Every structure is written in structure tokens, then in C-alpha cells.
PDB file of C-alpha atoms in Angstrom:
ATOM      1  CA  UNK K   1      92.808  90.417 102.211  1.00 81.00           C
ATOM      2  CA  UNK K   2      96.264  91.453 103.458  1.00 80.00           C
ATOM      3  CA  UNK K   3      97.735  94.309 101.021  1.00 84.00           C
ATOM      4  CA  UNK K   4     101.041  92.567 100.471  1.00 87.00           C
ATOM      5  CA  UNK K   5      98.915  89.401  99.914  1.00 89.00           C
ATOM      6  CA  UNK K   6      97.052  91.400  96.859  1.00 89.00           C
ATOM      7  CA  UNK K   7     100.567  92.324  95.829  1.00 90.00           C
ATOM      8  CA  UNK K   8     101.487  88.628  95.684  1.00 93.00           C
ATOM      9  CA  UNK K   9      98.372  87.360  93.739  1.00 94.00           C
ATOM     10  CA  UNK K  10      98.765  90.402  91.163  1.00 93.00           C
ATOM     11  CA  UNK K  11     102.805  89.233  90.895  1.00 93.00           C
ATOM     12  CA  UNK K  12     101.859  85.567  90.448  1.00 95.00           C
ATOM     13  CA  UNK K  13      99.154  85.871  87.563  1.00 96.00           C
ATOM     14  CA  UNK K  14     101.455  88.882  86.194  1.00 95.00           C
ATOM     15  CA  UNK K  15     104.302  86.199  86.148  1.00 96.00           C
ATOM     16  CA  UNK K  16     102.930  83.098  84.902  1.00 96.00           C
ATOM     17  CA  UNK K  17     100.911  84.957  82.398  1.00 96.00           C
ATOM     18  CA  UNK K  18     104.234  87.055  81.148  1.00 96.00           C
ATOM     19  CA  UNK K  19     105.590  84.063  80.707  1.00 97.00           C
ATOM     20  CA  UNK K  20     102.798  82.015  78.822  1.00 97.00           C
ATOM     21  CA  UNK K  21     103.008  85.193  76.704  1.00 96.00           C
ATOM     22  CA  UNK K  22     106.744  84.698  75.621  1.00 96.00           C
ATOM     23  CA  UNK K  23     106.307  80.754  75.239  1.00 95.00           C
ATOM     24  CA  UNK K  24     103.679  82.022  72.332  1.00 95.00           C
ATOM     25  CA  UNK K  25     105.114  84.226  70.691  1.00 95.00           C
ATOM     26  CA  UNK K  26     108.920  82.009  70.649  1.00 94.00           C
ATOM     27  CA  UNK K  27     107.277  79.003  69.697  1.00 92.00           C
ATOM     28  CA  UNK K  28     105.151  81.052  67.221  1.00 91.00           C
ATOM     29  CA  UNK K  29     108.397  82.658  65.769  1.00 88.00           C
ATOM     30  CA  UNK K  30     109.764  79.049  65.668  1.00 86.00           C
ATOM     31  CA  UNK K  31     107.148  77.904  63.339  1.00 84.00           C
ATOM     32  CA  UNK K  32     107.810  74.538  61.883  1.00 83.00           C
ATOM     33  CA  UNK K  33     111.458  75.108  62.404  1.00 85.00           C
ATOM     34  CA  UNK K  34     114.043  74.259  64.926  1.00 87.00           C
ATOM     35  CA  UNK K  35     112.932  75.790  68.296  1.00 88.00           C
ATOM     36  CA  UNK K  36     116.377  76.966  69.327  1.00 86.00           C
ATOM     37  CA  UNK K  37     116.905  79.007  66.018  1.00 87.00           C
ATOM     38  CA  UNK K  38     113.580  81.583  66.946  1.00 89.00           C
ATOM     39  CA  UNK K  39     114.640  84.813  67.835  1.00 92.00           C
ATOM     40  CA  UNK K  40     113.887  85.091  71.168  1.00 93.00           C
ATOM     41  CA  UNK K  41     116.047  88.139  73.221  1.00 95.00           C
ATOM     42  CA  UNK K  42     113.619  90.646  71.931  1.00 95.00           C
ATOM     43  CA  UNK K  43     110.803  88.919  73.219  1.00 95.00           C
ATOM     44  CA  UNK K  44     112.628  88.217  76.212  1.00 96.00           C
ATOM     45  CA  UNK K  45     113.172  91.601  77.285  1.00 96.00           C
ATOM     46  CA  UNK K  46     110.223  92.965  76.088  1.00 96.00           C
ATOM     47  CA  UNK K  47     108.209  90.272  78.511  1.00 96.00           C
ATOM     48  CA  UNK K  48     110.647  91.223  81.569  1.00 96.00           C
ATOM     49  CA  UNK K  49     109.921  95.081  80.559  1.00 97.00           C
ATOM     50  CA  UNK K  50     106.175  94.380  80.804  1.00 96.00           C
ATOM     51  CA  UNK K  51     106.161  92.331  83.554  1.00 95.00           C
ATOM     52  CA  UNK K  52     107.692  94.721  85.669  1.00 95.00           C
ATOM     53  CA  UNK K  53     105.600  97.828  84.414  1.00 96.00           C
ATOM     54  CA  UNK K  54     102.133  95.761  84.852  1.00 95.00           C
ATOM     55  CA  UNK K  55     103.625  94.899  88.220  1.00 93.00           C
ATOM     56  CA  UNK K  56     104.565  98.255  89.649  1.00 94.00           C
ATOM     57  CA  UNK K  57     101.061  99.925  87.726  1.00 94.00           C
ATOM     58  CA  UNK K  58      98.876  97.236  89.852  1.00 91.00           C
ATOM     59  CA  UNK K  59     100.635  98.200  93.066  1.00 89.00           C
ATOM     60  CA  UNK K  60      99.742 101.594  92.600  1.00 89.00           C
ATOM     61  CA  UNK K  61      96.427 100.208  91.846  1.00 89.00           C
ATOM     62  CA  UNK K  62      96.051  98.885  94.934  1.00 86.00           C
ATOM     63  CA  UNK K  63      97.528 101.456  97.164  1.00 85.00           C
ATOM     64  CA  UNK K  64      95.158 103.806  95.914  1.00 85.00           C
ATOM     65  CA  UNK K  65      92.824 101.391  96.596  1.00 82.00           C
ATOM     66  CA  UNK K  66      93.252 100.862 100.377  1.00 76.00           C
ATOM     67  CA  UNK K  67      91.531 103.652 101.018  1.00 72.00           C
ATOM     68  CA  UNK K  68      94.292 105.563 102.978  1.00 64.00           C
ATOM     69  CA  UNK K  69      95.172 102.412 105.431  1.00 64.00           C
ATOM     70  CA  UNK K  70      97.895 103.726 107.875  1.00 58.00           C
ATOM     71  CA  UNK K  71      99.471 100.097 107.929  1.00 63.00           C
ATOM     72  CA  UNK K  72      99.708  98.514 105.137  1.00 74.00           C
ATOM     73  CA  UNK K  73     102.867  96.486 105.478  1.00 82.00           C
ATOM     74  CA  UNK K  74     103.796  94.903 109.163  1.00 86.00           C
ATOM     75  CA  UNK K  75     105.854  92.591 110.875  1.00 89.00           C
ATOM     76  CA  UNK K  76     104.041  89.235 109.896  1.00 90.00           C
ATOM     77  CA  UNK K  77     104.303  90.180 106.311  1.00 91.00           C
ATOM     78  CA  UNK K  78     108.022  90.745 106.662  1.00 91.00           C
ATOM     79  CA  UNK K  79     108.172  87.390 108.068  1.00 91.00           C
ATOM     80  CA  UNK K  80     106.417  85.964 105.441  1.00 93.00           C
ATOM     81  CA  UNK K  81     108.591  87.884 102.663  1.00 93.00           C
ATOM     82  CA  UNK K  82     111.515  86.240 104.312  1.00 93.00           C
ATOM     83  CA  UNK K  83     109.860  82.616 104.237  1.00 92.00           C
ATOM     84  CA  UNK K  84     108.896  82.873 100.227  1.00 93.00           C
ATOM     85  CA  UNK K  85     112.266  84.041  99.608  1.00 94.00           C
ATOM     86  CA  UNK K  86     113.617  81.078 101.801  1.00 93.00           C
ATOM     87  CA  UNK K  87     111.318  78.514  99.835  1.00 92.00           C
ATOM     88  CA  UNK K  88     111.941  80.445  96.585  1.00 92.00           C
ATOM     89  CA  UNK K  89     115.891  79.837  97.193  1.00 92.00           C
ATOM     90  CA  UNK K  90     116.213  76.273  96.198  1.00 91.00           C
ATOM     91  CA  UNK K  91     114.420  76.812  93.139  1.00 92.00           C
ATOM     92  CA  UNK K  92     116.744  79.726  92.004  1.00 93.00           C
ATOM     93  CA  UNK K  93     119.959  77.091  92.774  1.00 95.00           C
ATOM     94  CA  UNK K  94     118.229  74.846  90.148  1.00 94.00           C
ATOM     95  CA  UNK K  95     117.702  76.745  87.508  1.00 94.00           C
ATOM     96  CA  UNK K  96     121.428  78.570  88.279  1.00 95.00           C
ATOM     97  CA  UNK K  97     122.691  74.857  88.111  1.00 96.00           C
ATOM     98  CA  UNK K  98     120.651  73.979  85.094  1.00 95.00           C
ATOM     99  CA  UNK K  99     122.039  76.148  83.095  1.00 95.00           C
ATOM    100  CA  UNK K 100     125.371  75.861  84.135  1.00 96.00           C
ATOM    101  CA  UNK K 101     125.244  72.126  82.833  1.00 97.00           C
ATOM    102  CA  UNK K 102     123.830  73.459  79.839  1.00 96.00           C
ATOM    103  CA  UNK K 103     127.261  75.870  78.817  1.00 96.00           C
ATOM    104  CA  UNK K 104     129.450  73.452  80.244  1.00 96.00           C
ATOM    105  CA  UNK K 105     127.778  71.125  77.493  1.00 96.00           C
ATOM    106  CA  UNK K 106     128.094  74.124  75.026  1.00 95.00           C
ATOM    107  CA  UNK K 107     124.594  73.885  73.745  1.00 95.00           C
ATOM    108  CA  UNK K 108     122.857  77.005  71.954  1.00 94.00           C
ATOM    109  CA  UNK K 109     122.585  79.738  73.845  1.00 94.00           C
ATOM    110  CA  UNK K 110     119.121  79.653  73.831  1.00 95.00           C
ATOM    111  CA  UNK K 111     118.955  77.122  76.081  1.00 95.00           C
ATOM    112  CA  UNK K 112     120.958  78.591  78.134  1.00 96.00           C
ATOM    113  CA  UNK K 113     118.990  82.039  78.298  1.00 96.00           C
ATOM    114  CA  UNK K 114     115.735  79.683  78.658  1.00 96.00           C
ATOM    115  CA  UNK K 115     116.918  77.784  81.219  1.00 95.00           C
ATOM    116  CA  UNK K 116     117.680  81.026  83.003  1.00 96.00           C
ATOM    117  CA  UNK K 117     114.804  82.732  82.221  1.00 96.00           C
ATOM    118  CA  UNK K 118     112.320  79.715  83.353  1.00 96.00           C
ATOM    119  CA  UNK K 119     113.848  79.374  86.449  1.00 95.00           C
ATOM    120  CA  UNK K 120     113.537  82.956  87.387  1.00 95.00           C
ATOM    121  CA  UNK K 121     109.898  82.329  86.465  1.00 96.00           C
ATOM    122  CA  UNK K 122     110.047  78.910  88.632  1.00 96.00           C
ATOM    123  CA  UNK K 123     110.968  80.748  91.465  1.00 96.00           C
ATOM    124  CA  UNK K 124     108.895  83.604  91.619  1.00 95.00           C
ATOM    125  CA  UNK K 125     105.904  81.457  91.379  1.00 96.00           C
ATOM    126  CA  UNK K 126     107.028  78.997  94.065  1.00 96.00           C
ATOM    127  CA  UNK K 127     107.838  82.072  96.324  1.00 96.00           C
ATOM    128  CA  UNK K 128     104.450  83.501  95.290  1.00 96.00           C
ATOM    129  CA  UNK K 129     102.677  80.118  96.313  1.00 95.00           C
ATOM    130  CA  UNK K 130     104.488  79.813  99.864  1.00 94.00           C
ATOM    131  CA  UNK K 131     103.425  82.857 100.669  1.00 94.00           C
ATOM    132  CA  UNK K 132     100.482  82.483  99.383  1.00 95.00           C
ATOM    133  CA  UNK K 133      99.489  79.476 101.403  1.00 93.00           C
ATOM    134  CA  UNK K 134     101.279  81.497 104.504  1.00 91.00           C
ATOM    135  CA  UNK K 135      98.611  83.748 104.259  1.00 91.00           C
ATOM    136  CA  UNK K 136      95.868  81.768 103.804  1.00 89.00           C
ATOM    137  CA  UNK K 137      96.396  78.860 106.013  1.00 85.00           C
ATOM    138  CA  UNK K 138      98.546  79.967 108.936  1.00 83.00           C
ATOM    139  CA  UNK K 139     102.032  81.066 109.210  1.00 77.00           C
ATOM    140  CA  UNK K 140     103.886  80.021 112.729  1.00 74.00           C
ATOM    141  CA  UNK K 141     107.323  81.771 112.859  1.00 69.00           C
ATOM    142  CA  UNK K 142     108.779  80.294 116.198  1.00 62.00           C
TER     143      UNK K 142
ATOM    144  CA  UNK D   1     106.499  76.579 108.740  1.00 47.00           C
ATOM    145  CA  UNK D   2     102.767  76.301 107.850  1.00 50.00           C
ATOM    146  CA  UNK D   3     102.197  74.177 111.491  1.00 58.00           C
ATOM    147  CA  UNK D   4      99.439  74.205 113.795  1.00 65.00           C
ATOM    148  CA  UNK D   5     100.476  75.749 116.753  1.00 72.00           C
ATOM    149  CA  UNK D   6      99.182  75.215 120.719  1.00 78.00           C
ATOM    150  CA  UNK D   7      98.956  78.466 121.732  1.00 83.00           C
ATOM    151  CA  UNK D   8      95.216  79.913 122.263  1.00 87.00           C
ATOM    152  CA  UNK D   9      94.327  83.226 123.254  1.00 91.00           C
ATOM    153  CA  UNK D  10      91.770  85.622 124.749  1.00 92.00           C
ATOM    154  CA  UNK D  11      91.414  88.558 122.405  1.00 94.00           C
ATOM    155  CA  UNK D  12      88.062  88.118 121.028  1.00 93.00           C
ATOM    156  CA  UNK D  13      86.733  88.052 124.589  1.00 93.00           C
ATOM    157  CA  UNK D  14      89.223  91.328 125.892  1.00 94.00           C
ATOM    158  CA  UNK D  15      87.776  93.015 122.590  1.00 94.00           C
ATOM    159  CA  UNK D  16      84.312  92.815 124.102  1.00 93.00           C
ATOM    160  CA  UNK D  17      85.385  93.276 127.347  1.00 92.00           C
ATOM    161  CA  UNK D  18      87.206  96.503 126.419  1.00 90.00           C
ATOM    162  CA  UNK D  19      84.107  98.463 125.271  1.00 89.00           C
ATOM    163  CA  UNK D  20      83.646  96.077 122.026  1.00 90.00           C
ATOM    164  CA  UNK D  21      87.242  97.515 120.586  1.00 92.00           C
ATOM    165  CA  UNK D  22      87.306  96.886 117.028  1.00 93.00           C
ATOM    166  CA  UNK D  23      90.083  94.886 115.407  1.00 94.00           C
ATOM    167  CA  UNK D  24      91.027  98.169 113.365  1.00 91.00           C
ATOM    168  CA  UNK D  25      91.261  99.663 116.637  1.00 93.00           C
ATOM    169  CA  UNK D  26      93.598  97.337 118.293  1.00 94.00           C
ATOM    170  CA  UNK D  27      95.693  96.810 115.137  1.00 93.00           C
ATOM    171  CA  UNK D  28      95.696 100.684 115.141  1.00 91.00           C
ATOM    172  CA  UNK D  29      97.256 100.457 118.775  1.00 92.00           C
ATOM    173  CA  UNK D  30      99.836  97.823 117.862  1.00 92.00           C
ATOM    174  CA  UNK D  31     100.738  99.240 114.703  1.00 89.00           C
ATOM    175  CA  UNK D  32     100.060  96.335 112.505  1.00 91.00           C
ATOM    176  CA  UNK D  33      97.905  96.020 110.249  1.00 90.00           C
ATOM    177  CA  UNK D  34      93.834  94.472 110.447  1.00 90.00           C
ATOM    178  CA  UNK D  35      94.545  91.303 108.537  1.00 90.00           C
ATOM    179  CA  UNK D  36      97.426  90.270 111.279  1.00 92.00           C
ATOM    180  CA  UNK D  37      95.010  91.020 114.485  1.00 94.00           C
ATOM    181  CA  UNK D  38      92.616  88.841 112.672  1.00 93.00           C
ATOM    182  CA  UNK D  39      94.947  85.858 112.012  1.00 92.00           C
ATOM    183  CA  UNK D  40      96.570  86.342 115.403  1.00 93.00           C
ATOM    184  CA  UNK D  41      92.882  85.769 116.617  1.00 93.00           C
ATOM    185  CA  UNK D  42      92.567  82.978 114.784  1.00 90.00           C
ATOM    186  CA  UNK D  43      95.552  81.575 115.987  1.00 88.00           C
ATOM    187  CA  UNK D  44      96.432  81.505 112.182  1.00 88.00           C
ATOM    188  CA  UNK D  45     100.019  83.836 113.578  1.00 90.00           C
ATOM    189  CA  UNK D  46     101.898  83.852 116.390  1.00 89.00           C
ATOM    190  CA  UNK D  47     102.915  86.762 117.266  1.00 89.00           C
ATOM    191  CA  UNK D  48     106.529  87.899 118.708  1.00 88.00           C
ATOM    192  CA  UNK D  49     107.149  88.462 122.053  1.00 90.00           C
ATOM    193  CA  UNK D  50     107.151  92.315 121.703  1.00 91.00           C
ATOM    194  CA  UNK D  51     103.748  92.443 120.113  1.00 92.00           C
ATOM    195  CA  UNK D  52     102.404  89.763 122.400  1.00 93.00           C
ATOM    196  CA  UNK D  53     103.504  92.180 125.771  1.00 94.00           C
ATOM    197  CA  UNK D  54     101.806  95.125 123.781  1.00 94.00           C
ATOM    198  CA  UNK D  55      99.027  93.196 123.014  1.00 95.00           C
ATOM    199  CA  UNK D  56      98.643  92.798 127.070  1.00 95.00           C
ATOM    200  CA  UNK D  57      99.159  96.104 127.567  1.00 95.00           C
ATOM    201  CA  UNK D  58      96.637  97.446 125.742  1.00 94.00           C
ATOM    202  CA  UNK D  59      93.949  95.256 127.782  1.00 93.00           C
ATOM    203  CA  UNK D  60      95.849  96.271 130.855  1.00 93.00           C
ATOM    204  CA  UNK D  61      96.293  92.608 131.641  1.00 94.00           C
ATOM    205  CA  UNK D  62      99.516  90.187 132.599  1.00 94.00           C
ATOM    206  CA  UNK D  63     100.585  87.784 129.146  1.00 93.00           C
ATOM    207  CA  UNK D  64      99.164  84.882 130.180  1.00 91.00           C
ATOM    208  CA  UNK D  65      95.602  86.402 130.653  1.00 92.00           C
ATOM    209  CA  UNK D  66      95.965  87.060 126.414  1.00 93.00           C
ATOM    210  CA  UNK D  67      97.793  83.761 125.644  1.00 92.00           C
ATOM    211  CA  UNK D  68      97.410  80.463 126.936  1.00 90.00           C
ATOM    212  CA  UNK D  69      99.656  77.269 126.025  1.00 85.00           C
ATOM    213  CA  UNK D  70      97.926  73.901 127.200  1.00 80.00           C
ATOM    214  CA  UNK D  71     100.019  71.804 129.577  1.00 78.00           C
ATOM    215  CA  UNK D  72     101.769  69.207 128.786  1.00 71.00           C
ATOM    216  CA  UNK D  73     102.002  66.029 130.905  1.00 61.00           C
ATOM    217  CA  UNK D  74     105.128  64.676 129.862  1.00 65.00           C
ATOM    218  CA  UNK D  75     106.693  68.347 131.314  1.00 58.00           C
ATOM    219  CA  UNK D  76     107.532  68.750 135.137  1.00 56.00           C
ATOM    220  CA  UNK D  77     106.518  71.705 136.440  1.00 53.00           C
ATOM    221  CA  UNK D  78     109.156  72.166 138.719  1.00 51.00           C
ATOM    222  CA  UNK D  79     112.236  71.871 137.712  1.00 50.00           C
ATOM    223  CA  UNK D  80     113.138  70.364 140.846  1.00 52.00           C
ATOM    224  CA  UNK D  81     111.693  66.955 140.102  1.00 49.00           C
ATOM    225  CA  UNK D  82     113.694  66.481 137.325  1.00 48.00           C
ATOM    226  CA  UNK D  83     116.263  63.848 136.870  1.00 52.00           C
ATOM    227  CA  UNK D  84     118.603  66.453 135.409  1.00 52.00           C
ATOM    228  CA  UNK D  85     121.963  65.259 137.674  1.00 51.00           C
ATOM    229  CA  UNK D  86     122.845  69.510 136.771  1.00 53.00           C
ATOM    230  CA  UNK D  87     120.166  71.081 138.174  1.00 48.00           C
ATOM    231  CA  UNK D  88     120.662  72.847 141.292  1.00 50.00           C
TER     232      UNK D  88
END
């Protein structure tokens, strides 16, 4: 398997289960109450905190890992970067757009933040998938 | 972007032919990495044009002895016989 394609799988699970994480503990914070009163920033930035950390501690994992490989990033996986990002784009619009609806209806700013937040998530994960499936099943760039 | 494409090529057989080179070995020559000589094998990645002439090179053999696109029948060979009032 492809080094950056390792990196992708490890930023996938590391992102969906980040945020399955957060949904816990907010919804766990909102008990029986209303969902939009749970404190949820701390939990927020702890999650993006630990996301990244986890992220950047398996990459070292797997550098170390390759055994030394002179070439570990090339020209197809730049091409496929570039295609996950272009996938990944239309997502990020949505989620931009989603929550602009939401403060233009002035609704809590949790929401708002959630909105956000879940279409960050939204994104990386489509982006993760596309390249994902570049990888496995073929990737024709002309 | 995830498309078949028609374009076939040779390098399993130059491998062999070129003392059973490895795939490390030629992605060592191209500077790319294992995992792309393998899908470019596979026809799983096509490469660019650069890589594809360096590709040749290394085998010491013109493009199309590496890569091979099937003909088409709807496509004149000669641009001659074409309809095209512009053509020369």
C-alpha cells in the first residue's frame, strides 16, 4: 500500500472516529435537556486538538515504518491530492452555505458552530473516500 | 476520473527482458515510488508524458514499444482522407 494511501486511511478513521467522539460526549452533556444548550466549544476544540495530534503521531508512525523508502510521495499521489481536494470542494461549499442560512436565520450558535464543524468533517471524509477509491481502483488523469 | 482507460503497455515483458528488473528498481530509476510502477502496470495510472518518455528510456526503446493505444475505426489515419474542407 501506497504511503500517502496509509496516510489517508489513518486520517479517515482518525476523523470519523474524532468526530463520533464529540457527538458522545455533546449529546451526553445534553442529557435529557435541550441539545443546543450543552456546552460544546470545549469539546470542540479539544476533538480538533486530538485529531490533529493522533494524525501527525500516526504519520510519524508510518514513516518510520517504511523502512527508509527513498520515494515515498510522487507525482500520481500529487495528482490524486489534487482530485480529493477537487471532490472534497463541493462538500466544503455546503456546509459554508449551511451555516450561512443558519445566522442569517439567527438560530443558536450552536448550530451554527455544528453546522461548521460537520461539514469540515463531511469533507474530509469525502476527500478521504475519493482518494481512497483513486487508489484502489484506478486513477486516469488525462 | 476513476475511468477505464485504452492504453496497454509492455512493462511486465521489458522487466523480464531487461535482466528480470524489479519494479523497485525501475521505480528507483523514474523516481516514483513502487506502488505507482505497479498501478502503471496494471494500467490502473496513466502516466504523464515525461514519465512515459523516461519510462522508454530506461528500456532503451521508442514510446510506442512501452505503450500501445488500440485503433480506432471510426479514426482516419491520414489526415488526408478527411472531409475537413481546412486541411491542407
Amino acid at each position: 500500500m501506497a504511503f500517502e494511501e496509509k496516510r489517508t486511511w489513518v486520517f479517515a478513521l482518525v476523523t470519523l472516529a474524532g468526530y463520533l467522539v464529540y457527538l458522545a460526549v455533546v449529546l451526553g452533556r445534553a442529557g435529557s435537556g435541550p441539545v443546543d444548550e450543552a456546552p460544546y466549544v470545549a469539546a470542540m476544540l479539544w476533538t480538533i486538538a486530538a485529531m490533529v495530534v493522533v494524525t501527525v503521531l500516526a504519520y510519524l508512525v508510518i514513516v518510520a515504518a517504511s523502512g527508509g523508502e527513498r520515494e515515498l510521495t510522487d507525482q500520481r499521489d500529487r495528482e490524486i491530492e489534487r482530485f480529493g481536494t477537487h471532490v472534497g470542494q463541493g462538500m466544503l461549499v455546503l456546509g459554508a452555505v449551511g451555516a450561512l442560512v443558519l445566522a442569517m436565520l439567527e438560530v443558536a450558535h450552536f448550530w451554527i458552530a455544528n453546522a461548521l464543524f460537520l461539514g469540515f468533517v463531511l469533507t474530509s471524509l469525502l476527500e478521504s473516500v475519493a482518494k481512497l477509491v483513486a487508489y484502489r481502483r484506478g486513477f486516469q488523469p488525462w | 476520473m476513476v475511468r477505464p482507460t485504452r492504453v496497454s503497455n509492455r512493462i511486465r515483458a521489458l522487466r523480464f527482458e531487461h535482466g528480470e528488473m524489479t519494479q523497485a528498481e525501475l521505480a528507483r530509476l523514474l523516481g516514483v515510488t513502487r506502488q505507482t510502477v505497479i498501478a502503471i502496470e496494471k494500467g490502473r495510472y496513466s502516466p504523464t508524458l515525461e514519465t512515459a518518455f523516461q519510462i522508454a528510456r530506461v528500456f532503451g526503446v521508442p514510446l510506442d514499444d512501452v505503450f500501445q493505444y488500440p485503433d480506432d475505426p471510426n479514426t482516419p489515419d491520414d489526415p488526408d482522407d478527411s472531409d475537413d474542407p481546412h486541411a491542407p
